mmCIF file of C-alpha atoms in Angstrom:
data_model
loop_
_atom_site.group_PDB
_atom_site.id
_atom_site.type_symbol
_atom_site.label_atom_id
_atom_site.label_comp_id
_atom_site.label_asym_id
_atom_site.label_seq_id
_atom_site.Cartn_x
_atom_site.Cartn_y
_atom_site.Cartn_z
ATOM 1 C CA MET H 1 -24.607 70.136 24.063
ATOM 2 C CA ALA H 2 -21.121 68.270 24.425
ATOM 3 C CA THR H 3 -18.766 69.385 26.865
ATOM 4 C CA GLN H 4 -15.307 71.012 24.865
ATOM 5 C CA HIS H 5 -12.076 69.717 26.396
ATOM 6 C CA PHE H 6 -9.333 72.207 26.527
ATOM 7 C CA SER H 7 -6.802 69.951 27.536
ATOM 8 C CA SER H 8 -4.483 68.747 24.908
ATOM 9 C CA ALA H 9 -3.578 65.468 26.634
ATOM 10 C CA LEU H 10 -5.264 62.499 25.202
ATOM 11 C CA PRO H 11 -8.082 61.211 27.241
ATOM 12 C CA VAL H 12 -6.991 58.610 30.004
ATOM 13 C CA PRO H 13 -7.934 55.143 28.796
ATOM 14 C CA ALA H 14 -10.833 53.081 31.086
ATOM 15 C CA VAL H 15 -8.869 50.418 33.632
ATOM 16 C CA SER H 16 -9.699 47.282 32.332
ATOM 17 C CA PRO H 17 -12.200 45.331 34.974
ATOM 18 C CA ALA H 18 -9.714 42.332 34.367
ATOM 19 C CA TYR H 19 -6.758 43.739 34.701
ATOM 20 C CA PRO H 20 -4.087 41.667 35.973
ATOM 21 C CA MET H 21 -2.823 41.970 39.747
ATOM 22 C CA ALA H 22 0.594 41.200 40.755
ATOM 23 C CA LYS H 23 1.361 38.564 43.218
ATOM 24 C CA PRO H 24 1.214 39.045 46.872
ATOM 25 C CA GLY H 25 4.207 41.578 47.857
ATOM 26 C CA TYR H 26 4.634 43.119 44.137
ATOM 27 C CA GLY H 27 2.783 45.906 42.035
ATOM 28 C CA LYS H 28 1.714 49.033 42.748
ATOM 29 C CA ARG H 29 1.662 50.735 46.200
ATOM 30 C CA SER H 30 0.312 54.243 46.681
ATOM 31 C CA THR H 31 2.068 56.600 49.012
ATOM 32 C CA PRO H 32 0.235 58.645 51.856
ATOM 33 C CA GLY H 33 -0.393 62.118 51.847
ATOM 34 C CA GLN H 34 -1.344 62.748 48.281
ATOM 35 C CA GLN H 35 -3.635 65.367 46.896
ATOM 36 C CA PRO H 36 -6.886 64.426 45.697
ATOM 37 C CA ARG H 37 -7.606 63.987 41.786
ATOM 38 C CA ALA H 38 -8.018 66.992 39.586
ATOM 39 C CA ARG H 39 -8.325 68.099 36.082
ATOM 40 C CA ASP H 40 -5.093 69.492 36.383
ATOM 41 C CA ASP H 41 -3.017 66.695 37.384
ATOM 42 C CA PHE H 42 0.441 66.062 35.503
ATOM 43 C CA ALA H 43 -0.610 69.364 33.579
ATOM 44 C CA LEU H 44 3.208 69.931 33.454
ATOM 45 C CA LEU H 45 4.332 66.509 31.809
ATOM 46 C CA PRO H 46 4.270 65.920 28.207
ATOM 47 C CA THR H 47 1.514 64.403 26.424
ATOM 48 C CA ARG H 48 2.641 60.742 26.402
ATOM 49 C CA GLU H 49 4.010 60.725 30.015
ATOM 50 C CA ARG H 50 0.740 62.351 31.129
ATOM 51 C CA TYR H 51 -1.197 59.680 29.456
ATOM 52 C CA VAL H 52 0.728 57.031 31.152
ATOM 53 C CA ALA H 53 0.455 58.857 34.456
ATOM 54 C CA GLY H 54 -3.467 59.099 34.407
ATOM 55 C CA PHE H 55 -3.779 55.527 33.823
ATOM 56 C CA VAL H 56 -1.401 54.541 36.471
ATOM 57 C CA ASP H 57 -3.147 56.742 38.739
ATOM 58 C CA HIS H 58 -6.388 55.063 38.512
ATOM 59 C CA LEU H 59 -4.744 51.680 38.775
ATOM 60 C CA PRO H 60 -5.566 49.995 42.324
ATOM 61 C CA ASP H 61 -2.864 48.825 44.764
ATOM 62 C CA GLY H 62 -1.172 45.289 43.753
ATOM 63 C CA ALA H 63 -1.716 46.009 40.170
ATOM 64 C CA ALA H 64 1.021 44.720 37.908
ATOM 65 C CA MET H 65 3.593 47.443 37.107
ATOM 66 C CA SER H 66 5.766 45.720 34.554
ATOM 67 C CA VAL H 67 6.730 47.612 31.395
ATOM 68 C CA LYS H 68 5.161 44.495 29.134
ATOM 69 C CA GLN H 69 1.952 44.402 30.875
ATOM 70 C CA LEU H 70 1.451 48.278 30.887
ATOM 71 C CA ALA H 71 1.889 48.211 27.304
ATOM 72 C CA LYS H 72 -0.718 45.730 26.666
ATOM 73 C CA GLN H 73 -2.997 47.898 28.514
ATOM 74 C CA LEU H 74 -2.079 50.937 26.282
ATOM 75 C CA PRO H 75 -2.136 50.161 22.603
ATOM 76 C CA LEU H 76 -0.844 53.726 21.627
ATOM 77 C CA TYR H 77 2.653 53.091 22.924
ATOM 78 C CA GLY H 78 5.129 49.849 22.878
ATOM 79 C CA GLN H 79 7.401 48.774 25.751
ATOM 80 C CA GLN H 80 10.148 51.167 24.561
ATOM 81 C CA ALA H 81 7.837 53.951 24.921
ATOM 82 C CA ILE H 82 6.464 53.150 28.182
ATOM 83 C CA GLY H 83 9.840 52.403 29.708
ATOM 84 C CA THR H 84 10.868 56.055 28.755
ATOM 85 C CA ALA H 85 7.273 57.383 29.786
ATOM 86 C CA LEU H 86 8.345 55.772 33.338
ATOM 87 C CA LYS H 87 11.659 57.047 33.751
ATOM 88 C CA THR H 88 10.645 60.307 32.885
ATOM 89 C CA LEU H 89 7.825 59.951 35.664
ATOM 90 C CA SER H 90 10.586 59.105 38.286
ATOM 91 C CA VAL H 91 12.557 61.681 37.358
ATOM 92 C CA ALA H 92 9.525 64.125 38.004
ATOM 93 C CA GLY H 93 9.008 62.763 41.418
ATOM 94 C CA HIS H 94 5.985 60.547 40.683
ATOM 95 C CA LEU H 95 7.161 57.029 41.227
ATOM 96 C CA ARG H 96 10.145 54.782 42.710
ATOM 97 C CA ARG H 97 10.749 51.052 42.285
ATOM 98 C CA VAL H 98 12.192 49.410 44.933
ATOM 99 C CA ARG H 99 13.304 45.678 45.954
ATOM 100 C CA CYS H 100 13.377 44.557 49.514
ATOM 101 C CA PRO H 101 14.215 41.059 51.239
ATOM 102 C CA VAL H 102 11.804 39.140 52.880
ATOM 103 C CA GLY H 103 11.750 36.073 55.056
ATOM 104 C CA SER H 104 14.816 34.367 56.976
ATOM 105 C CA GLY H 105 17.664 31.950 56.547
ATOM 106 C CA ASP H 106 17.362 30.189 53.210
ATOM 107 C CA GLU H 107 13.712 31.249 52.321
ATOM 108 C CA THR H 108 14.826 34.764 51.816
ATOM 109 C CA ARG H 109 13.396 36.332 48.624
ATOM 110 C CA TRP H 110 13.210 39.555 46.852
ATOM 111 C CA VAL H 111 9.890 41.495 46.901
ATOM 112 C CA PHE H 112 9.421 44.228 44.305
ATOM 113 C CA ARG H 113 6.907 46.908 44.534
ATOM 114 C CA THR H 114 6.627 50.446 42.528
ATOM 115 C CA PHE H 115 5.411 53.283 44.974
ATOM 116 C CA TRP H 116 3.312 55.775 43.437
ATOM 117 C CA SER H 117 2.467 59.148 44.127
ATOM 118 C CA ARG H 118 -0.018 61.768 42.121
ATOM 119 C CA THR H 119 1.917 64.488 44.052
ATOM 120 C CA ALA H 120 5.225 64.961 42.736
ATOM 121 C CA ARG H 121 7.836 64.739 45.381
ATOM 122 C CA ASP H 122 11.361 65.418 45.496
ATOM 123 C CA ASN H 123 14.517 63.452 46.251
ATOM 124 C CA GLU H 124 14.574 64.440 50.187
ATOM 125 C CA TRP H 125 10.721 63.213 50.680
ATOM 126 C CA TRP H 126 11.191 59.905 48.831
ATOM 127 C CA ASN H 127 14.755 59.313 50.544
ATOM 128 C CA THR H 128 13.179 59.772 54.037
ATOM 129 C CA TYR H 129 9.899 57.948 53.227
ATOM 130 C CA LEU H 130 11.949 54.674 52.078
ATOM 131 C CA ALA H 131 13.998 54.828 55.127
ATOM 132 C CA THR H 132 11.051 54.826 57.402
ATOM 133 C CA GLU H 133 9.935 51.522 58.688
ATOM 134 C CA THR H 134 6.419 51.922 57.676
ATOM 135 C CA ALA H 135 7.875 51.657 54.044
ATOM 136 C CA THR H 136 9.551 48.556 54.662
ATOM 137 C CA ARG H 137 6.423 47.054 56.043
ATOM 138 C CA THR H 138 4.678 48.353 53.331
ATOM 139 C CA ALA H 139 6.863 46.652 50.753
ATOM 140 C CA ALA H 140 6.436 42.885 52.943
ATOM 141 C CA PRO H 141 3.908 40.889 51.615
ATOM 142 C CA THR H 142 0.993 40.640 53.668
ATOM 143 C CA PRO H 143 -0.728 37.355 54.869
ATOM 144 C CA ASP H 144 -3.694 36.492 52.576
ATOM 145 C CA THR H 145 -6.815 37.875 54.237
ATOM 146 C CA ALA H 146 -8.992 37.482 51.361
ATOM 147 C CA PRO H 147 -12.734 37.045 52.318
ATOM 148 C CA PRO H 148 -13.876 33.470 50.850
ATOM 149 C CA PRO H 149 -15.168 33.050 47.414
ATOM 150 C CA PRO H 150 -18.913 33.475 46.974
ATOM 151 C CA TRP H 151 -19.385 29.968 46.171
ATOM 152 C CA VAL H 152 -17.852 28.636 49.436
ATOM 153 C CA PRO H 153 -21.027 27.969 51.600
ATOM 154 C CA ALA H 154 -20.990 29.769 54.713
ATOM 155 C CA GLU H 155 -20.510 27.854 58.117
ATOM 156 C CA GLU H 156 -24.052 26.648 59.550
ATOM 157 C CA PRO H 157 -24.953 27.746 62.735
ATOM 158 C CA PRO H 158 -24.829 25.031 65.271
ATOM 159 C CA PRO H 159 -28.070 23.246 66.256
ATOM 160 C CA PRO H 160 -29.684 24.559 69.092
ATOM 161 C CA ALA H 161 -29.200 22.846 72.649
ATOM 162 C CA ARG H 162 -32.174 20.334 73.523
ATOM 163 C CA PRO H 163 -33.003 20.577 77.101
ATOM 164 C CA GLU H 164 -31.573 17.690 79.596
ATOM 165 C CA ASN H 165 -34.983 16.677 80.702
ATOM 166 C CA PRO H 166 -37.634 17.157 78.047
ATOM 167 C CA PRO H 167 -41.069 17.225 79.140
ATOM 168 C CA PRO H 168 -43.309 13.794 78.496
ATOM 169 C CA ALA H 169 -45.226 13.684 75.042
ATOM 170 C CA GLU H 170 -47.758 11.577 74.033
ATOM 171 C CA GLN H 171 -46.575 9.972 70.914
ATOM 172 C CA ALA H 172 -48.051 7.104 68.749
ATOM 173 C CA PRO H 173 -47.005 3.885 69.768
ATOM 174 C CA GLU H 174 -44.212 2.718 67.306
ATOM 175 C CA PRO H 175 -44.633 -1.119 65.587
ATOM 176 C CA THR H 176 -41.560 -2.345 66.594
ATOM 177 C CA ALA H 177 -40.469 -0.957 70.082
ATOM 178 C CA VAL H 178 -36.718 -2.183 70.537
ATOM 179 C CA PRO H 179 -35.174 -1.184 73.869
ATOM 180 C CA GLN H 180 -31.811 0.734 73.631
ATOM 181 C CA LEU H 181 -28.985 -1.204 74.644
ATOM 182 C CA ARG H 182 -26.228 0.369 76.644
ATOM 183 C CA THR H 183 -22.573 -1.123 75.937
ATOM 184 C CA PRO H 184 -20.459 -1.518 78.953
ATOM 185 C CA PRO H 185 -18.052 1.152 79.327
ATOM 186 C CA ARG H 186 -14.676 0.234 78.033
ATOM 187 C CA ALA H 187 -11.431 -0.253 80.080
ATOM 188 C CA PRO H 188 -9.244 2.716 79.689
ATOM 189 C CA THR H 189 -6.582 1.721 76.699
ATOM 190 C CA ALA H 190 -2.904 1.877 77.219
ATOM 191 C CA GLU H 191 -1.237 4.853 75.828
ATOM 192 C CA PRO H 192 -0.492 4.942 72.410
ATOM 193 C CA ALA H 193 3.004 3.622 71.452
ATOM 194 C CA PRO H 194 5.728 6.133 70.372
ATOM 195 C CA PRO H 195 5.791 6.551 66.624
ATOM 196 C CA THR H 196 7.621 3.866 65.034
ATOM 197 C CA ARG H 197 10.864 4.474 62.793
ATOM 198 C CA GLU H 198 8.748 4.486 59.629
ATOM 199 C CA ALA H 199 6.446 7.486 61.143
ATOM 200 C CA THR H 200 9.289 9.901 61.990
ATOM 201 C CA PRO H 201 12.659 8.883 60.354
ATOM 202 C CA SER H 202 15.468 11.220 61.211
ATOM 203 C CA PRO H 203 17.362 13.543 58.534
ATOM 204 C CA ALA H 204 20.541 10.915 58.703
ATOM 205 C CA TYR H 205 18.297 7.791 58.311
ATOM 206 C CA LEU H 206 16.892 9.145 55.073
ATOM 207 C CA ALA H 207 20.137 10.254 53.929
ATOM 208 C CA LEU H 208 21.488 6.619 54.280
ATOM 209 C CA ALA H 209 18.348 5.128 52.865
ATOM 210 C CA ARG H 210 18.507 7.246 49.590
ATOM 211 C CA LEU H 211 21.964 6.276 48.982
ATOM 212 C CA GLY H 212 20.974 2.751 47.483
ATOM 213 C CA ARG H 213 18.101 4.348 45.325
ATOM 214 C CA ASN H 214 20.939 6.863 43.952
ATOM 215 C CA ASP H 215 23.408 4.016 43.655
ATOM 216 C CA HIS H 216 22.701 0.656 43.691
ATOM 217 C CA ARG H 217 26.311 -0.440 45.114
ATOM 218 C CA LEU H 218 25.570 1.439 48.221
ATOM 219 C CA ALA H 219 22.162 -0.630 48.995
ATOM 220 C CA LEU H 220 21.356 -0.721 52.846
ATOM 221 C CA SER H 221 18.412 -2.301 54.567
ATOM 222 C CA ALA H 222 16.550 -1.022 57.111
ATOM 223 C CA ASP H 223 18.523 -2.647 59.954
ATOM 224 C CA ASP H 224 21.720 -1.366 58.139
ATOM 225 C CA CYS H 225 20.367 2.410 58.218
ATOM 226 C CA THR H 226 19.685 1.955 61.864
ATOM 227 C CA ALA H 227 22.878 1.060 62.817
ATOM 228 C CA LEU H 228 24.757 3.664 60.825
ATOM 229 C CA GLU H 229 22.263 6.417 62.031
ATOM 230 C CA PRO H 230 24.114 7.299 65.003
ATOM 231 C CA LEU H 231 27.515 8.274 62.977
ATOM 232 C CA ALA H 232 25.387 10.237 60.295
ATOM 233 C CA THR H 233 23.936 12.083 62.807
ATOM 234 C CA GLN H 234 27.259 13.246 64.366
ATOM 235 C CA TRP H 235 27.868 14.691 61.090
ATOM 236 C CA LEU H 236 24.803 16.561 60.892
ATOM 237 C CA ASP H 237 25.466 17.871 64.247
ATOM 238 C CA ARG H 238 28.844 19.159 63.538
ATOM 239 C CA GLY H 239 26.833 21.545 60.711
ATOM 240 C CA VAL H 240 27.092 19.791 57.529
ATOM 241 C CA THR H 241 24.307 19.397 55.303
ATOM 242 C CA THR H 242 22.735 16.120 53.863
ATOM 243 C CA GLY H 243 23.627 16.812 50.523
ATOM 244 C CA TYR H 244 27.360 17.260 51.833
ATOM 245 C CA LEU H 245 26.850 13.983 53.510
ATOM 246 C CA THR H 246 25.761 12.402 50.407
ATOM 247 C CA SER H 247 28.321 13.782 48.220
ATOM 248 C CA THR H 248 31.218 12.534 50.578
ATOM 249 C CA LEU H 249 29.953 9.006 50.709
ATOM 250 C CA THR H 250 29.576 8.590 47.254
ATOM 251 C CA ALA H 251 32.602 10.283 46.062
ATOM 252 C CA GLY H 252 35.391 7.822 44.170
ATOM 253 C CA LEU H 253 33.280 4.792 44.628
ATOM 254 C CA PRO H 254 35.516 1.630 43.288
ATOM 255 C CA SER H 255 33.636 -0.430 40.848
ATOM 256 C CA GLN H 256 32.288 -3.049 43.206
ATOM 257 C CA VAL H 257 31.345 -2.837 47.004
ATOM 258 C CA ASP H 258 31.086 -6.120 48.504
ATOM 259 C CA SER H 259 29.915 -4.788 51.829
ATOM 260 C CA PRO H 260 28.038 -1.611 51.592
ATOM 261 C CA VAL H 261 27.414 -1.109 55.557
ATOM 262 C CA GLY H 262 30.807 -1.887 55.982
ATOM 263 C CA PHE H 263 32.250 0.442 53.626
ATOM 264 C CA LEU H 264 29.905 3.288 54.736
ATOM 265 C CA ARG H 265 30.751 3.053 58.183
ATOM 266 C CA ARG H 266 34.371 3.131 57.197
ATOM 267 C CA ARG H 267 33.770 6.165 55.560
ATOM 268 C CA LEU H 268 31.578 7.844 58.053
ATOM 269 C CA ILE H 269 34.385 7.327 60.923
ATOM 270 C CA ASP H 270 37.496 8.223 58.335
ATOM 271 C CA LYS H 271 35.906 11.170 56.922
ATOM 272 C CA LEU H 272 34.107 12.775 60.234
ATOM 273 C CA PRO H 273 34.340 16.840 59.539
ATOM 274 C CA PRO H 274 35.965 18.730 62.326
ATOM 275 C CA GLN H 275 33.810 20.493 64.968
ATOM 276 C CA LEU H 276 33.474 24.156 64.795
ATOM 277 C CA PRO H 277 33.691 26.108 67.696
ATOM 278 C CA ALA H 278 30.114 27.872 68.729
ATOM 279 C CA ALA H 279 29.878 31.594 67.644
ATOM 280 C CA THR H 280 29.943 33.696 70.064
ATOM 281 C CA PRO H 281 27.523 36.804 70.934
ATOM 282 C CA ASN H 282 30.118 39.173 69.844
ATOM 283 C CA THR H 283 30.729 37.604 66.579
ATOM 284 C CA PRO H 284 29.756 40.407 63.944
ATOM 285 C CA ALA H 285 29.049 37.724 61.233
ATOM 286 C CA GLU H 286 26.458 35.566 63.085
ATOM 287 C CA THR H 287 24.643 38.754 64.366
ATOM 288 C CA PRO H 288 21.400 38.491 62.632
ATOM 289 C CA THR H 289 20.139 42.199 60.884
ATOM 290 C CA THR H 290 16.828 43.243 62.626
ATOM 291 C CA SER H 291 16.437 46.324 60.102
ATOM 292 C CA ARG H 292 16.273 45.592 56.135
ATOM 293 C CA ARG H 293 16.310 48.938 54.035
ATOM 294 C CA LEU H 294 14.785 48.874 50.992
ATOM 295 C CA LEU H 295 16.904 48.960 48.043
ATOM 296 C CA VAL H 296 15.575 51.567 45.299
ATOM 297 C CA GLU H 297 16.024 50.108 41.569
ATOM 298 C CA CYS H 298 17.025 52.607 38.574
ATOM 299 C CA THR H 299 13.899 52.990 36.766
ATOM 300 C CA ASP H 300 15.636 52.814 33.432
ATOM 301 C CA CYS H 301 18.505 49.785 33.696
ATOM 302 C CA GLY H 302 16.869 47.980 37.232
ATOM 303 C CA ARG H 303 20.097 48.478 38.679
ATOM 304 C CA PRO H 304 19.580 48.424 42.834
ATOM 305 C CA GLY H 305 21.120 50.941 45.442
ATOM 306 C CA GLN H 306 20.303 53.091 48.289
ATOM 307 C CA PRO H 307 17.807 55.722 48.020
ATOM 308 C CA GLU H 308 20.659 58.559 48.411
ATOM 309 C CA ALA H 309 22.551 56.878 45.543
ATOM 310 C CA LEU H 310 19.856 57.258 42.949
ATOM 311 C CA PRO H 311 18.466 60.605 42.780
ATOM 312 C CA ASP H 312 15.647 61.185 40.652
ATOM 313 C CA GLY H 313 15.143 57.563 40.744
ATOM 314 C CA LEU H 314 18.097 56.873 38.239
ATOM 315 C CA CYS H 315 21.436 55.414 38.644
ATOM 316 C CA ARG H 316 24.487 57.749 37.870
ATOM 317 C CA PRO H 317 25.080 56.400 34.562
ATOM 318 C CA CYS H 318 21.532 56.667 33.503
ATOM 319 C CA HIS H 319 21.123 59.895 35.341
ATOM 320 C CA GLN H 320 24.173 61.367 33.111
ATOM 321 C CA THR H 321 22.589 59.889 29.881
ATOM 322 C CA HIS H 322 19.029 61.439 30.687
ATOM 323 C CA THR H 323 20.830 65.059 31.666
ATOM 324 C CA ALA H 324 23.085 64.958 28.546
ATOM 325 C CA GLY H 325 20.267 63.902 26.581
ATOM 326 C CA GLY H 326 18.442 66.850 27.632
ATOM 327 C CA ASN H 327 20.845 69.115 26.295
ATOM 328 C CA THR H 328 21.668 67.914 23.094
ATOM 329 C CA GLY H 329 19.961 70.774 21.081
ATOM 330 C CA ASP H 330 22.614 73.566 22.809
ATOM 331 C CA THR H 331 25.608 71.431 21.973
ATOM 332 C CA THR H 332 27.841 72.090 18.859
ATOM 333 C CA PRO H 333 30.248 70.302 17.483
ATOM 334 C CA GLU H 334 34.011 71.426 18.250
ATOM 335 C CA PRO H 335 36.236 72.211 15.132
ATOM 336 C CA THR H 336 38.601 69.633 15.910
ATOM 337 C CA GLN H 337 35.479 66.910 15.589
ATOM 338 C CA ILE H 338 34.360 68.198 12.671
ATOM 339 C CA ALA H 339 37.629 68.017 11.071
ATOM 340 C CA ALA H 340 38.090 64.191 12.624
ATOM 341 C CA VAL H 341 35.012 63.359 10.641
ATOM 342 C CA LYS H 342 35.866 64.543 7.567
ATOM 343 C CA ALA H 343 39.326 62.773 7.604
ATOM 344 C CA HIS H 344 37.717 59.481 8.354
ATOM 345 C CA MET H 345 35.232 59.990 5.697
ATOM 346 C CA ALA H 346 37.961 60.688 2.969
ATOM 347 C CA ASN H 347 39.916 57.743 4.388
ATOM 348 C CA LEU H 348 36.980 55.523 3.791
ATOM 349 C CA ARG H 349 36.379 57.285 0.262
ATOM 350 C CA THR H 350 40.076 56.074 -0.567
ATOM 351 C CA LEU H 351 39.331 52.559 0.765
ATOM 352 C CA LEU H 352 36.368 52.369 -1.667
ATOM 353 C CA LYS H 353 38.207 53.062 -4.915
ATOM 354 C CA PRO H 354 39.087 50.534 -7.383
ATOM 355 C CA VAL H 355 42.743 49.540 -7.470
#
């Protein structure tokens, strides 16, 4: 006997076992404290939003949450419909899209996450959760600690230790018994010499060596690079980069350089950059920021902002558009607007008349 379903919503599609996962640090992330799954989950949502929410709720953490990827797995709706459904789910309190900087120095990159909650949350709950350090750590990519693939052989156990003095055993005489020769102990060798120039060249040396490859007029020998290395090191010690050093040395070259080493020595001395004062501990610009707050992205347009500035996960223009779009059925045009439209149409008809 078949079971009768009283819900008018479409059945939740089965999640494909090959559903693509996002890169480490991206994708879906479930929030804590959710209620267990039930048949009446998302019952207050429209049919399309209920269908998309049921699918997203069954995705594992780390799954790709882009509109394009969801549209591939949900053939009933296109990308525009999926985007509208996600915006409705954000207003209903089920998801928030966030971004967080990860790394330090020049290697900082943005990590994007989509926090999902089966239980609808209000703006205060989301603002409190996203402001906590737990959410910040959750948005940061975790190190890859996945187990090795099944095809990787397991480590073999070490062979059992042999006793130092094994008991003598009777063995068959070998046909050719050759006594084992012991090599005399070698004299201790001298300590290894320090690495040569070719093993660990300095950044200044490499910058000088690459000048000839970029421009043949500045070709230097190994001795020339060694002689000019102290002058180039002074530039790097003053905070300039190797790119700045290279561009300064190669700017405005004459058509012919008779002595590249002399030409570069003169430029390194004459164009030496000034020494900047060391930053004091009280300088606010050099104080590293220890806490990095999450930035919430607008679910509709992707504009980032603080959680308090994006209620319902929408920026102000998108929130006004969404609010005005929900009240379009109750608004009626004013008489002045009707008259302006009629006058405009009459003007257009006049212009279309043949002369």
